[in-house]
Amino acid sequence: MADNLPGKVALITGASKGIGRATAIAFAKEGYSVVINFKSDLKSAQATLKECNRHSGRNMLVKADVSKEREVRAMLGRVKKQFRHLDILVNNAGIFDEHDGPTNTKAFENIYRNNFLSCVLVTKHALPLMRTGKIVNVSSVHARLGHGRPKAIAYAAFKAALESYTKNLAKALAPCILVNAVAPGRVATAMWGNPGATEQRKLGKDHLIKRMIQPEEIAEGIVFLVKNDAVCGEVLTIDGGMSLVTLG
Ligand SMILES: NC(=O)c1ccc[n+]([C@@H]2O[C@H](COP(=O)([O-])OP(=O)(O)OC[C@H]3O[C@@H](n4cnc5c(N)ncnc54)[C@H](OP(=O)(O)O)[C@@H]3O)[C@@H](O)[C@H]2O)c1
């Protein structure tokens, strides 16, 4: 267990799997006590906790649907009771809605609640516990890709909103709390159906690096943003060169 950061606490939303799981483990390796939030997959969340416990102490699981303010308030209540404070917030939890489309207002509402309002709610209830610290929001390269994707129109719109929120929140909270975001390309997670090697090769073709990105590579970027004290209001793109490809 690394002991360079005694008593530091990081809350990672959506940490039962994918990018959130990799990020929780990365923070445990840095010596943080990690609050592992999840919505429904207890078994996977427990596996994340077990791995975190190999590296740091006082890690905890909190089941909460971050799109619901009552559950978010209760989650931060538990964090307060256990630690009294919070150093790091990673707003990572998010969904992809198969029914996303240009006029599907139900999908817009669903994605708004799960990918955008959720971040605002968690931030609202986390801030009273954060005198200083860092917030990292997990956006997507789709917030800015010029070629668009009609089947992810709401997803792209609310990730763009999250990047705007990130920048304005950074202005509001600096210098005590620094706020940044990461914008991943295609990451091999459950969101893509946990692709095997062949599928990953296919999906990775749109990246200049010709492979999918691994969750640990996004976690590394998040840890960098937390360690660095000069980056403020920035969006770190980790997309294997995907955005360059779309420029032709
Ligand atoms: N994968 C990609 O290619 C990619 C690219 C760009 C950006 N992203 C973004 O990265 C983030 C993580 O994606 P991922 O690929 O790691 O997804 P994932 O493997 O599908 O994992 C999603 C995580 O979010 C949790 N979650 C979903 N809705 C929640 C809610 N309302 N409350 C609490 N937890 C919730 C899930 O919990 P349960 O398992 O308990 O349900 C799970 O832990 C998302 O914001 C996504 O938009 C992903």
Tab-separated table of N, CA and C and ligand atoms in Angstrom, residues 12-22 36-45 48 62-68 71-72 75 91-96 113-115 118-119 122 137-142 155 159 162 182-194 207 212-213 215 218 238, ligand 1:
chain	number	residue	atom	x	y	z
A	12	ILE	N	-15.304	7.712	-6.772
A	12	ILE	CA	-15.404	7.432	-8.211
A	12	ILE	C	-16.815	6.923	-8.479
A	13	THR	N	-17.595	7.644	-9.272
A	13	THR	CA	-18.938	7.144	-9.579
A	13	THR	C	-18.830	6.115	-10.712
A	14	GLY	N	-19.744	5.143	-10.671
A	14	GLY	CA	-19.744	4.095	-11.704
A	14	GLY	C	-18.467	3.291	-11.724
A	15	ALA	N	-18.081	2.778	-10.549
A	15	ALA	CA	-16.766	2.123	-10.445
A	15	ALA	C	-16.875	0.600	-10.360
A	16	SER	N	-18.033	0.045	-10.702
A	16	SER	CA	-18.141	-1.423	-10.662
A	16	SER	C	-17.436	-2.052	-11.849
A	17	LYS	N	-17.288	-1.290	-12.929
A	17	LYS	CA	-16.666	-1.866	-14.121
A	17	LYS	C	-16.045	-0.767	-14.989
A	18	GLY	N	-15.405	-1.185	-16.078
A	18	GLY	CA	-14.928	-0.251	-17.099
A	18	GLY	C	-13.941	0.796	-16.590
A	19	ILE	N	-14.129	2.010	-17.086
A	19	ILE	CA	-13.215	3.111	-16.767
A	19	ILE	C	-13.245	3.422	-15.265
A	20	GLY	N	-14.421	3.368	-14.666
A	20	GLY	CA	-14.552	3.659	-13.234
A	20	GLY	C	-13.784	2.664	-12.386
A	21	ARG	N	-13.883	1.387	-12.740
A	21	ARG	CA	-13.159	0.344	-11.994
A	21	ARG	C	-11.645	0.581	-12.103
A	22	ALA	N	-11.179	0.817	-13.342
A	22	ALA	CA	-9.736	1.042	-13.538
A	22	ALA	C	-9.275	2.272	-12.767
A	36	ILE	N	-16.282	3.517	-3.818
A	36	ILE	CA	-16.642	2.856	-5.081
A	36	ILE	C	-18.156	2.902	-5.237
A	37	ASN	N	-18.629	3.824	-6.063
A	37	ASN	CA	-20.080	3.918	-6.293
A	37	ASN	C	-20.476	2.981	-7.443
A	38	PHE	N	-21.655	2.393	-7.331
A	38	PHE	CA	-22.212	1.592	-8.430
A	38	PHE	C	-23.729	1.704	-8.369
A	39	LYS	N	-24.386	1.256	-9.464
A	39	LYS	CA	-25.845	1.368	-9.487
A	39	LYS	C	-26.524	0.034	-9.185
A	40	SER	N	-26.065	-1.042	-9.824
A	40	SER	CA	-26.798	-2.308	-9.690
A	40	SER	C	-25.910	-3.549	-9.614
A	41	ASP	N	-24.710	-3.485	-10.145
A	41	ASP	CA	-23.891	-4.693	-10.294
A	41	ASP	C	-23.000	-4.904	-9.062
A	42	LEU	N	-23.631	-5.446	-8.006
A	42	LEU	CA	-22.925	-5.617	-6.729
A	42	LEU	C	-21.701	-6.525	-6.859
A	43	LYS	N	-21.865	-7.608	-7.632
A	43	LYS	CA	-20.768	-8.583	-7.750
A	43	LYS	C	-19.510	-7.913	-8.344
A	44	SER	N	-19.716	-7.147	-9.411
A	44	SER	CA	-18.567	-6.468	-10.036
A	44	SER	C	-17.995	-5.401	-9.099
A	45	ALA	N	-18.892	-4.701	-8.383
A	45	ALA	CA	-18.418	-3.669	-7.446
A	45	ALA	C	-17.573	-4.308	-6.346
A	48	THR	N	-14.176	-4.935	-7.604
A	48	THR	CA	-13.372	-3.697	-7.598
A	48	THR	C	-12.850	-3.427	-6.184
A	62	VAL	N	-20.523	2.040	-2.232
A	62	VAL	CA	-21.803	2.726	-2.006
A	62	VAL	C	-22.702	2.546	-3.220
A	63	LYS	N	-23.805	1.834	-2.985
A	63	LYS	CA	-24.797	1.655	-4.054
A	63	LYS	C	-25.667	2.909	-4.108
A	64	ALA	N	-25.692	3.569	-5.249
A	64	ALA	CA	-26.544	4.752	-5.392
A	64	ALA	C	-26.727	5.045	-6.876
A	65	ASP	N	-27.956	5.321	-7.243
A	65	ASP	CA	-28.246	5.748	-8.614
A	65	ASP	C	-27.981	7.258	-8.661
A	66	VAL	N	-26.922	7.651	-9.365
A	66	VAL	CA	-26.515	9.059	-9.310
A	66	VAL	C	-27.437	9.985	-10.112
A	67	SER	N	-28.432	9.426	-10.771
A	67	SER	CA	-29.404	10.290	-11.458
A	67	SER	C	-30.520	10.715	-10.490
A	68	LYS	N	-30.478	10.176	-9.264
A	68	LYS	CA	-31.534	10.479	-8.280
A	68	LYS	C	-30.952	11.227	-7.082
A	71	GLU	N	-30.705	9.612	-3.574
A	71	GLU	CA	-29.659	8.588	-3.414
A	71	GLU	C	-28.262	9.226	-3.374
A	72	VAL	N	-28.097	10.307	-4.143
A	72	VAL	CA	-26.806	11.014	-4.137
A	72	VAL	C	-26.563	11.635	-2.760
A	75	MET	N	-25.584	8.992	-0.395
A	75	MET	CA	-24.204	8.523	-0.652
A	75	MET	C	-23.185	9.467	-0.016
A	91	ASN	N	-16.491	12.161	-11.701
A	91	ASN	CA	-17.835	11.939	-12.230
A	91	ASN	C	-17.713	11.092	-13.488
A	92	ASN	N	-17.766	9.765	-13.278
A	92	ASN	CA	-17.532	8.839	-14.383
A	92	ASN	C	-18.793	8.100	-14.825
A	93	ALA	N	-19.718	7.825	-13.903
A	93	ALA	CA	-20.891	6.997	-14.236
A	93	ALA	C	-21.593	7.546	-15.467
A	94	GLY	N	-22.004	6.651	-16.344
A	94	GLY	CA	-22.698	7.105	-17.538
A	94	GLY	C	-23.284	5.927	-18.292
A	95	ILE	N	-24.171	6.256	-19.222
A	95	ILE	CA	-24.840	5.201	-19.997
A	95	ILE	C	-24.779	5.533	-21.485
A	96	PHE	N	-25.029	4.504	-22.297
A	96	PHE	CA	-25.297	4.707	-23.717
A	96	PHE	C	-26.694	4.152	-23.942
A	113	ARG	N	-30.403	12.795	-17.665
A	113	ARG	CA	-30.379	12.470	-16.225
A	113	ARG	C	-29.146	11.661	-15.834
A	114	ASN	N	-28.793	10.680	-16.660
A	114	ASN	CA	-27.716	9.750	-16.280
A	114	ASN	C	-26.320	10.255	-16.617
A	115	ASN	N	-26.195	11.085	-17.652
A	115	ASN	CA	-24.848	11.508	-18.082
A	115	ASN	C	-24.529	12.960	-17.757
A	118	SER	N	-26.666	13.950	-13.394
A	118	SER	CA	-25.998	13.123	-12.371
A	118	SER	C	-24.698	13.788	-11.901
A	119	CYS	N	-23.931	14.314	-12.847
A	119	CYS	CA	-22.644	14.957	-12.490
A	119	CYS	C	-22.890	16.215	-11.660
A	122	VAL	N	-24.029	15.048	-8.084
A	122	VAL	CA	-22.939	14.525	-7.237
A	122	VAL	C	-22.024	15.679	-6.833
A	137	ASN	N	-14.337	15.200	-14.655
A	137	ASN	CA	-15.548	14.703	-15.300
A	137	ASN	C	-15.163	13.852	-16.508
A	138	VAL	N	-15.900	12.763	-16.706
A	138	VAL	CA	-15.593	11.899	-17.851
A	138	VAL	C	-16.536	12.241	-18.999
A	139	SER	N	-15.966	12.927	-19.986
A	139	SER	CA	-16.724	13.318	-21.172
A	139	SER	C	-16.549	12.238	-22.234
A	140	SER	N	-16.524	12.638	-23.490
A	140	SER	CA	-16.306	11.699	-24.603
A	140	SER	C	-15.829	12.511	-25.785
A	141	VAL	N	-15.050	11.863	-26.646
A	141	VAL	CA	-14.613	12.554	-27.848
A	141	VAL	C	-15.835	12.937	-28.700
A	142	HIS	N	-16.956	12.250	-28.468
A	142	HIS	CA	-18.179	12.573	-29.220
A	142	HIS	C	-18.762	13.931	-28.856
A	155	TYR	N	-26.375	11.616	-26.567
A	155	TYR	CA	-25.116	11.309	-25.858
A	155	TYR	C	-24.090	12.398	-26.143
A	159	LYS	N	-22.643	15.240	-23.451
A	159	LYS	CA	-21.209	15.255	-23.150
A	159	LYS	C	-20.657	16.658	-23.473
A	162	LEU	N	-21.477	18.698	-20.647
A	162	LEU	CA	-20.591	18.389	-19.508
A	162	LEU	C	-19.259	19.131	-19.660
A	182	VAL	N	-11.759	14.415	-18.910
A	182	VAL	CA	-11.095	13.599	-19.931
A	182	VAL	C	-12.127	13.282	-21.006
A	183	ALA	N	-11.656	13.176	-22.236
A	183	ALA	CA	-12.543	12.832	-23.352
A	183	ALA	C	-11.976	11.597	-24.058
A	184	PRO	N	-12.476	10.419	-23.675
A	184	PRO	CA	-11.956	9.193	-24.287
A	184	PRO	C	-12.524	8.942	-25.694
A	185	GLY	N	-11.737	8.201	-26.477
A	185	GLY	CA	-12.258	7.608	-27.719
A	185	GLY	C	-12.936	6.302	-27.350
A	186	ARG	N	-12.784	5.283	-28.187
A	186	ARG	CA	-13.468	4.003	-27.926
A	186	ARG	C	-12.669	3.160	-26.929
A	187	VAL	N	-13.280	2.929	-25.792
A	187	VAL	CA	-12.609	2.183	-24.721
A	187	VAL	C	-13.272	0.810	-24.600
A	188	ALA	N	-12.446	-0.219	-24.482
A	188	ALA	CA	-12.959	-1.599	-24.432
A	188	ALA	C	-13.606	-1.877	-23.081
A	189	THR	N	-14.913	-1.641	-22.994
A	189	THR	CA	-15.663	-1.838	-21.739
A	189	THR	C	-17.019	-2.482	-22.057
A	190	ALA	N	-17.805	-2.642	-20.996
A	190	ALA	CA	-19.160	-3.181	-21.143
A	190	ALA	C	-20.016	-2.286	-22.043
A	191	MET	N	-19.679	-0.999	-22.099
A	191	MET	CA	-20.453	-0.089	-22.948
A	191	MET	C	-20.399	-0.513	-24.419
A	192	TRP	N	-19.310	-1.198	-24.794
A	192	TRP	CA	-19.168	-1.752	-26.155
A	192	TRP	C	-19.398	-3.264	-26.123
A	193	GLY	N	-20.033	-3.775	-25.086
A	193	GLY	CA	-20.326	-5.207	-24.990
A	193	GLY	C	-19.112	-6.045	-24.643
A	194	ASN	N	-18.183	-5.500	-23.892
A	194	ASN	CA	-16.945	-6.206	-23.517
A	194	ASN	C	-16.333	-6.920	-24.724
A	207	HIS	N	-9.303	4.541	-34.879
A	207	HIS	CA	-8.241	5.246	-34.145
A	207	HIS	C	-6.956	5.209	-34.953
A	212	MET	N	-8.400	-0.497	-29.844
A	212	MET	CA	-9.234	0.198	-28.846
A	212	MET	C	-8.343	0.660	-27.692
A	213	ILE	N	-8.868	1.603	-26.935
A	213	ILE	CA	-8.161	2.102	-25.754
A	213	ILE	C	-8.559	1.213	-24.571
A	215	PRO	N	-9.269	0.643	-20.461
A	215	PRO	CA	-9.731	1.495	-19.355
A	215	PRO	C	-8.583	2.063	-18.520
A	218	ILE	N	-7.250	5.380	-19.680
A	218	ILE	CA	-8.049	6.561	-19.308
A	218	ILE	C	-7.783	6.887	-17.829
A	238	ILE	N	-8.152	11.583	-24.880
A	238	ILE	CA	-7.396	10.321	-24.950
A	238	ILE	C	-8.164	9.440	-25.932
B	1	LIG	N1	-16.380	3.049	-23.297
B	1	LIG	C1	-16.176	4.059	-24.118
B	1	LIG	O1	-15.825	3.886	-25.290
B	1	LIG	C2	-16.350	5.475	-23.630
B	1	LIG	C3	-15.916	6.498	-24.463
B	1	LIG	C4	-16.058	7.819	-24.054
B	1	LIG	C5	-16.620	8.102	-22.827
B	1	LIG	N2	-17.053	7.077	-22.035
B	1	LIG	C6	-17.644	7.472	-20.757
B	1	LIG	O2	-16.933	6.851	-19.698
B	1	LIG	C7	-17.800	6.621	-18.594
B	1	LIG	C8	-17.688	5.172	-18.174
B	1	LIG	O3	-17.995	4.368	-19.295
B	1	LIG	P1	-17.624	2.810	-19.376
B	1	LIG	O4	-17.376	2.512	-20.793
B	1	LIG	O5	-16.626	2.468	-18.354
B	1	LIG	O6	-19.059	2.201	-18.985
B	1	LIG	P2	-19.483	0.778	-18.397
B	1	LIG	O7	-18.378	-0.216	-18.512
B	1	LIG	O8	-20.800	0.486	-19.020
B	1	LIG	O9	-19.685	1.111	-16.828
B	1	LIG	C9	-20.622	2.063	-16.447
B	1	LIG	C10	-20.556	2.260	-14.960
B	1	LIG	O10	-21.448	3.318	-14.609
B	1	LIG	C11	-22.352	2.857	-13.620
B	1	LIG	N3	-23.603	3.583	-13.773
B	1	LIG	C12	-24.368	3.774	-14.872
B	1	LIG	N4	-25.440	4.536	-14.582
B	1	LIG	C13	-25.347	4.837	-13.265
B	1	LIG	C14	-26.148	5.561	-12.368
B	1	LIG	N5	-27.279	6.174	-12.765
B	1	LIG	N6	-25.743	5.645	-11.070
B	1	LIG	C15	-24.596	5.056	-10.640
B	1	LIG	N7	-23.815	4.340	-11.454
B	1	LIG	C16	-24.188	4.228	-12.742
B	1	LIG	C17	-22.459	1.357	-13.823
B	1	LIG	O11	-22.910	0.744	-12.605
B	1	LIG	P3	-23.587	-0.736	-12.593
B	1	LIG	O12	-22.594	-1.634	-13.254
B	1	LIG	O13	-23.740	-1.058	-11.156
B	1	LIG	O14	-24.868	-0.629	-13.332
B	1	LIG	C18	-20.995	1.038	-14.162
B	1	LIG	O15	-20.233	0.968	-13.004
B	1	LIG	C19	-19.195	7.034	-19.058
B	1	LIG	O16	-19.476	8.347	-18.616
B	1	LIG	C20	-19.084	7.008	-20.567
B	1	LIG	O17	-20.003	7.876	-21.195
B	1	LIG	C21	-16.925	5.785	-22.392
